[in-house]
Amino acid sequence: MPKMKSHSGTKKRFRKTGTGKLMRAKAFKSHILSKKSTKRKRGFRQETEIAAADRKVIKSRLA
């Protein structure tokens, strides 16, 4: 049986930390930035952990 391939789109969007957490970038950063405050835009720079409900699916797509 051949090896399972990782999902290409998932590889580009998520990363696994050294401790095994799955991280994602925040949404709403790409356009219409003039009405968003500097503080809010600065918050979009940090990655955040994936919700518990989505972990199983994303982990299987990265495997």
mmCIF file of N, CA and C in Angstrom:
data_model
loop_
_atom_site.group_PDB
_atom_site.id
_atom_site.type_symbol
_atom_site.label_atom_id
_atom_site.label_comp_id
_atom_site.label_asym_id
_atom_site.label_seq_id
_atom_site.Cartn_x
_atom_site.Cartn_y
_atom_site.Cartn_z
ATOM 1 N N MET A 1 0.837 -1.185 0.000
ATOM 2 C CA MET A 1 0.000 0.000 0.000
ATOM 3 C C MET A 1 0.885 1.253 0.000
ATOM 4 N N PRO A 2 0.584 2.249 -0.837
ATOM 5 C CA PRO A 2 1.432 3.449 -0.885
ATOM 6 C C PRO A 2 1.271 4.315 0.359
ATOM 7 N N LYS A 3 2.250 5.185 0.554
ATOM 8 C CA LYS A 3 2.205 6.106 1.690
ATOM 9 C C LYS A 3 1.066 7.099 1.514
ATOM 10 N N MET A 4 0.536 7.581 2.638
ATOM 11 C CA MET A 4 -0.475 8.639 2.602
ATOM 12 C C MET A 4 0.246 9.956 2.341
ATOM 13 N N LYS A 5 -0.356 10.791 1.528
ATOM 14 C CA LYS A 5 0.243 12.099 1.259
ATOM 15 C C LYS A 5 -0.398 13.153 2.147
ATOM 16 N N SER A 6 0.410 14.121 2.561
ATOM 17 C CA SER A 6 -0.116 15.257 3.323
ATOM 18 C C SER A 6 -0.899 16.145 2.369
ATOM 19 N N HIS A 7 -1.935 16.783 2.882
ATOM 20 C CA HIS A 7 -2.747 17.687 2.068
ATOM 21 C C HIS A 7 -1.962 18.983 1.845
ATOM 22 N N SER A 8 -1.750 19.352 0.579
ATOM 23 C CA SER A 8 -0.888 20.497 0.251
ATOM 24 C C SER A 8 -1.401 21.808 0.837
ATOM 25 N N GLY A 9 -2.709 22.043 0.770
ATOM 26 C CA GLY A 9 -3.282 23.276 1.308
ATOM 27 C C GLY A 9 -3.120 23.362 2.811
ATOM 28 N N THR A 10 -3.257 22.231 3.483
ATOM 29 C CA THR A 10 -3.114 22.185 4.940
ATOM 30 C C THR A 10 -1.664 22.455 5.338
ATOM 31 N N LYS A 11 -0.718 21.915 4.582
ATOM 32 C CA LYS A 11 0.702 22.133 4.864
ATOM 33 C C LYS A 11 1.059 23.609 4.845
ATOM 34 N N LYS A 12 0.440 24.344 3.925
ATOM 35 C CA LYS A 12 0.741 25.770 3.766
ATOM 36 C C LYS A 12 0.112 26.631 4.859
ATOM 37 N N ARG A 13 -0.974 26.169 5.452
ATOM 38 C CA ARG A 13 -1.748 26.999 6.378
ATOM 39 C C ARG A 13 -1.482 26.740 7.862
ATOM 40 N N PHE A 14 -1.009 25.542 8.188
ATOM 41 C CA PHE A 14 -0.835 25.179 9.590
ATOM 42 C C PHE A 14 0.566 24.682 9.843
ATOM 43 N N ARG A 15 1.014 24.824 11.089
ATOM 44 C CA ARG A 15 2.314 24.265 11.457
ATOM 45 C C ARG A 15 2.213 23.638 12.833
ATOM 46 N N LYS A 16 3.108 22.696 13.062
ATOM 47 C CA LYS A 16 3.148 21.981 14.325
ATOM 48 C C LYS A 16 4.313 22.526 15.142
ATOM 49 N N THR A 17 4.080 22.838 16.410
ATOM 50 C CA THR A 17 5.145 23.333 17.273
ATOM 51 C C THR A 17 5.950 22.150 17.813
ATOM 52 N N GLY A 18 7.018 22.462 18.499
ATOM 53 C CA GLY A 18 7.856 21.429 19.100
ATOM 54 C C GLY A 18 7.119 20.594 20.130
ATOM 55 N N THR A 19 6.138 21.207 20.793
ATOM 56 C CA THR A 19 5.375 20.486 21.813
ATOM 57 C C THR A 19 4.162 19.769 21.223
ATOM 58 N N GLY A 20 3.949 19.905 19.913
ATOM 59 C CA GLY A 20 2.860 19.186 19.255
ATOM 60 C C GLY A 20 1.582 19.978 19.049
ATOM 61 N N LYS A 21 1.591 21.258 19.435
ATOM 62 C CA LYS A 21 0.405 22.096 19.202
ATOM 63 C C LYS A 21 0.296 22.412 17.718
ATOM 64 N N LEU A 22 -0.928 22.615 17.252
ATOM 65 C CA LEU A 22 -1.143 23.019 15.869
ATOM 66 C C LEU A 22 -1.472 24.508 15.854
ATOM 67 N N MET A 23 -0.728 25.267 15.061
ATOM 68 C CA MET A 23 -0.880 26.716 15.027
ATOM 69 C C MET A 23 -1.425 27.164 13.672
ATOM 70 N N ARG A 24 -2.162 28.280 13.695
ATOM 71 C CA ARG A 24 -2.707 28.858 12.475
ATOM 72 C C ARG A 24 -2.549 30.368 12.520
ATOM 73 N N ALA A 25 -2.581 30.995 11.347
ATOM 74 C CA ALA A 25 -2.541 32.461 11.281
ATOM 75 C C ALA A 25 -3.943 32.990 11.535
ATOM 76 N N LYS A 26 -4.036 34.239 11.941
ATOM 77 C CA LYS A 26 -5.339 34.845 12.201
ATOM 78 C C LYS A 26 -5.942 35.404 10.917
ATOM 79 N N ALA A 27 -7.250 35.482 10.891
ATOM 80 C CA ALA A 27 -7.980 35.982 9.727
ATOM 81 C C ALA A 27 -8.112 37.509 9.793
ATOM 82 N N PHE A 28 -8.649 38.112 8.751
ATOM 83 C CA PHE A 28 -8.978 39.550 8.649
ATOM 84 C C PHE A 28 -7.766 40.475 8.542
ATOM 85 N N LYS A 29 -6.636 39.964 8.084
ATOM 86 C CA LYS A 29 -5.411 40.775 7.999
ATOM 87 C C LYS A 29 -5.142 41.281 6.590
ATOM 88 N N SER A 30 -5.832 40.751 5.586
ATOM 89 C CA SER A 30 -5.407 40.974 4.206
ATOM 90 C C SER A 30 -5.814 42.299 3.571
ATOM 91 N N HIS A 31 -7.003 42.793 3.818
ATOM 92 C CA HIS A 31 -7.430 44.037 3.155
ATOM 93 C C HIS A 31 -8.436 44.795 4.020
ATOM 94 N N ILE A 32 -8.830 45.977 3.565
ATOM 95 C CA ILE A 32 -9.684 46.907 4.324
ATOM 96 C C ILE A 32 -9.061 47.149 5.710
ATOM 97 N N LEU A 33 -7.793 47.541 5.695
ATOM 98 C CA LEU A 33 -7.063 47.712 6.948
ATOM 99 C C LEU A 33 -7.185 49.119 7.522
ATOM 100 N N SER A 34 -7.657 50.072 6.720
ATOM 101 C CA SER A 34 -7.695 51.466 7.174
ATOM 102 C C SER A 34 -8.673 51.678 8.327
ATOM 103 N N LYS A 35 -9.753 50.926 8.359
ATOM 104 C CA LYS A 35 -10.729 51.092 9.439
ATOM 105 C C LYS A 35 -10.396 50.281 10.694
ATOM 106 N N LYS A 36 -9.391 49.430 10.597
ATOM 107 C CA LYS A 36 -8.993 48.622 11.750
ATOM 108 C C LYS A 36 -7.907 49.362 12.534
ATOM 109 N N SER A 37 -7.997 49.303 13.843
ATOM 110 C CA SER A 37 -7.034 50.011 14.685
ATOM 111 C C SER A 37 -5.662 49.332 14.607
ATOM 112 N N THR A 38 -4.636 50.119 14.928
ATOM 113 C CA THR A 38 -3.259 49.605 14.919
ATOM 114 C C THR A 38 -3.120 48.458 15.912
ATOM 115 N N LYS A 39 -3.747 48.598 17.052
ATOM 116 C CA LYS A 39 -3.695 47.554 18.081
ATOM 117 C C LYS A 39 -4.301 46.256 17.565
ATOM 118 N N ARG A 40 -5.417 46.378 16.866
ATOM 119 C CA ARG A 40 -6.094 45.204 16.309
ATOM 120 C C ARG A 40 -5.247 44.536 15.226
ATOM 121 N N LYS A 41 -4.656 45.338 14.352
ATOM 122 C CA LYS A 41 -3.810 44.808 13.266
ATOM 123 C C LYS A 41 -2.567 44.127 13.823
ATOM 124 N N ARG A 42 -2.029 44.682 14.903
ATOM 125 C CA ARG A 42 -0.855 44.099 15.546
ATOM 126 C C ARG A 42 -1.188 42.716 16.112
ATOM 127 N N GLY A 43 -2.406 42.560 16.595
ATOM 128 C CA GLY A 43 -2.858 41.272 17.121
ATOM 129 C C GLY A 43 -2.975 40.190 16.060
ATOM 130 N N PHE A 44 -3.207 40.599 14.816
ATOM 131 C CA PHE A 44 -3.317 39.636 13.716
ATOM 132 C C PHE A 44 -1.979 38.981 13.382
ATOM 133 N N ARG A 45 -0.876 39.604 13.805
ATOM 134 C CA ARG A 45 0.452 39.071 13.474
ATOM 135 C C ARG A 45 0.753 37.759 14.202
ATOM 136 N N GLN A 46 0.246 37.631 15.425
ATOM 137 C CA GLN A 46 0.535 36.429 16.207
ATOM 138 C C GLN A 46 -0.273 35.237 15.705
ATOM 139 N N GLU A 47 0.359 34.089 15.765
ATOM 140 C CA GLU A 47 -0.365 32.861 15.452
ATOM 141 C C GLU A 47 -1.174 32.460 16.676
ATOM 142 N N THR A 48 -2.170 31.630 16.459
ATOM 143 C CA THR A 48 -2.982 31.139 17.567
ATOM 144 C C THR A 48 -3.177 29.641 17.415
ATOM 145 N N GLU A 49 -3.500 28.996 18.505
ATOM 146 C CA GLU A 49 -3.682 27.541 18.483
ATOM 147 C C GLU A 49 -5.021 27.190 17.836
ATOM 148 N N ILE A 50 -5.046 26.059 17.177
ATOM 149 C CA ILE A 50 -6.263 25.588 16.507
ATOM 150 C C ILE A 50 -7.275 25.135 17.559
ATOM 151 N N ALA A 51 -8.547 25.368 17.286
ATOM 152 C CA ALA A 51 -9.619 24.967 18.200
ATOM 153 C C ALA A 51 -9.634 23.448 18.373
ATOM 154 N N ALA A 52 -10.024 23.010 19.542
ATOM 155 C CA ALA A 52 -10.044 21.577 19.864
ATOM 156 C C ALA A 52 -10.923 20.782 18.901
ATOM 157 N N ALA A 53 -12.007 21.390 18.443
ATOM 158 C CA ALA A 53 -12.944 20.715 17.543
ATOM 159 C C ALA A 53 -12.316 20.406 16.184
ATOM 160 N N ASP A 54 -11.320 21.191 15.769
ATOM 161 C CA ASP A 54 -10.702 21.022 14.449
ATOM 162 C C ASP A 54 -9.420 20.203 14.463
ATOM 163 N N ARG A 55 -8.885 19.933 15.648
ATOM 164 C CA ARG A 55 -7.574 19.275 15.756
ATOM 165 C C ARG A 55 -7.484 17.932 15.053
ATOM 166 N N LYS A 56 -8.470 17.093 15.250
ATOM 167 C CA LYS A 56 -8.439 15.731 14.708
ATOM 168 C C LYS A 56 -8.338 15.737 13.189
ATOM 169 N N VAL A 57 -9.150 16.570 12.541
ATOM 170 C CA VAL A 57 -9.182 16.634 11.083
ATOM 171 C C VAL A 57 -7.855 17.150 10.536
ATOM 172 N N ILE A 58 -7.343 18.225 11.125
ATOM 173 C CA ILE A 58 -6.124 18.847 10.620
ATOM 174 C C ILE A 58 -4.914 17.946 10.859
ATOM 175 N N LYS A 59 -4.894 17.275 11.985
ATOM 176 C CA LYS A 59 -3.794 16.346 12.284
ATOM 177 C C LYS A 59 -3.745 15.219 11.254
ATOM 178 N N SER A 60 -4.906 14.721 10.851
ATOM 179 C CA SER A 60 -4.952 13.636 9.865
ATOM 180 C C SER A 60 -4.537 14.115 8.475
ATOM 181 N N ARG A 61 -4.818 15.390 8.170
ATOM 182 C CA ARG A 61 -4.444 15.940 6.870
ATOM 183 C C ARG A 61 -2.959 16.262 6.779
ATOM 184 N N LEU A 62 -2.313 16.457 7.928
ATOM 185 C CA LEU A 62 -0.881 16.713 7.952
ATOM 186 C C LEU A 62 -0.066 15.431 7.983
ATOM 187 N N ALA A 63 -0.687 14.352 8.380
ATOM 188 C CA ALA A 63 0.034 13.070 8.517
ATOM 189 C C ALA A 63 0.384 12.440 7.182
#
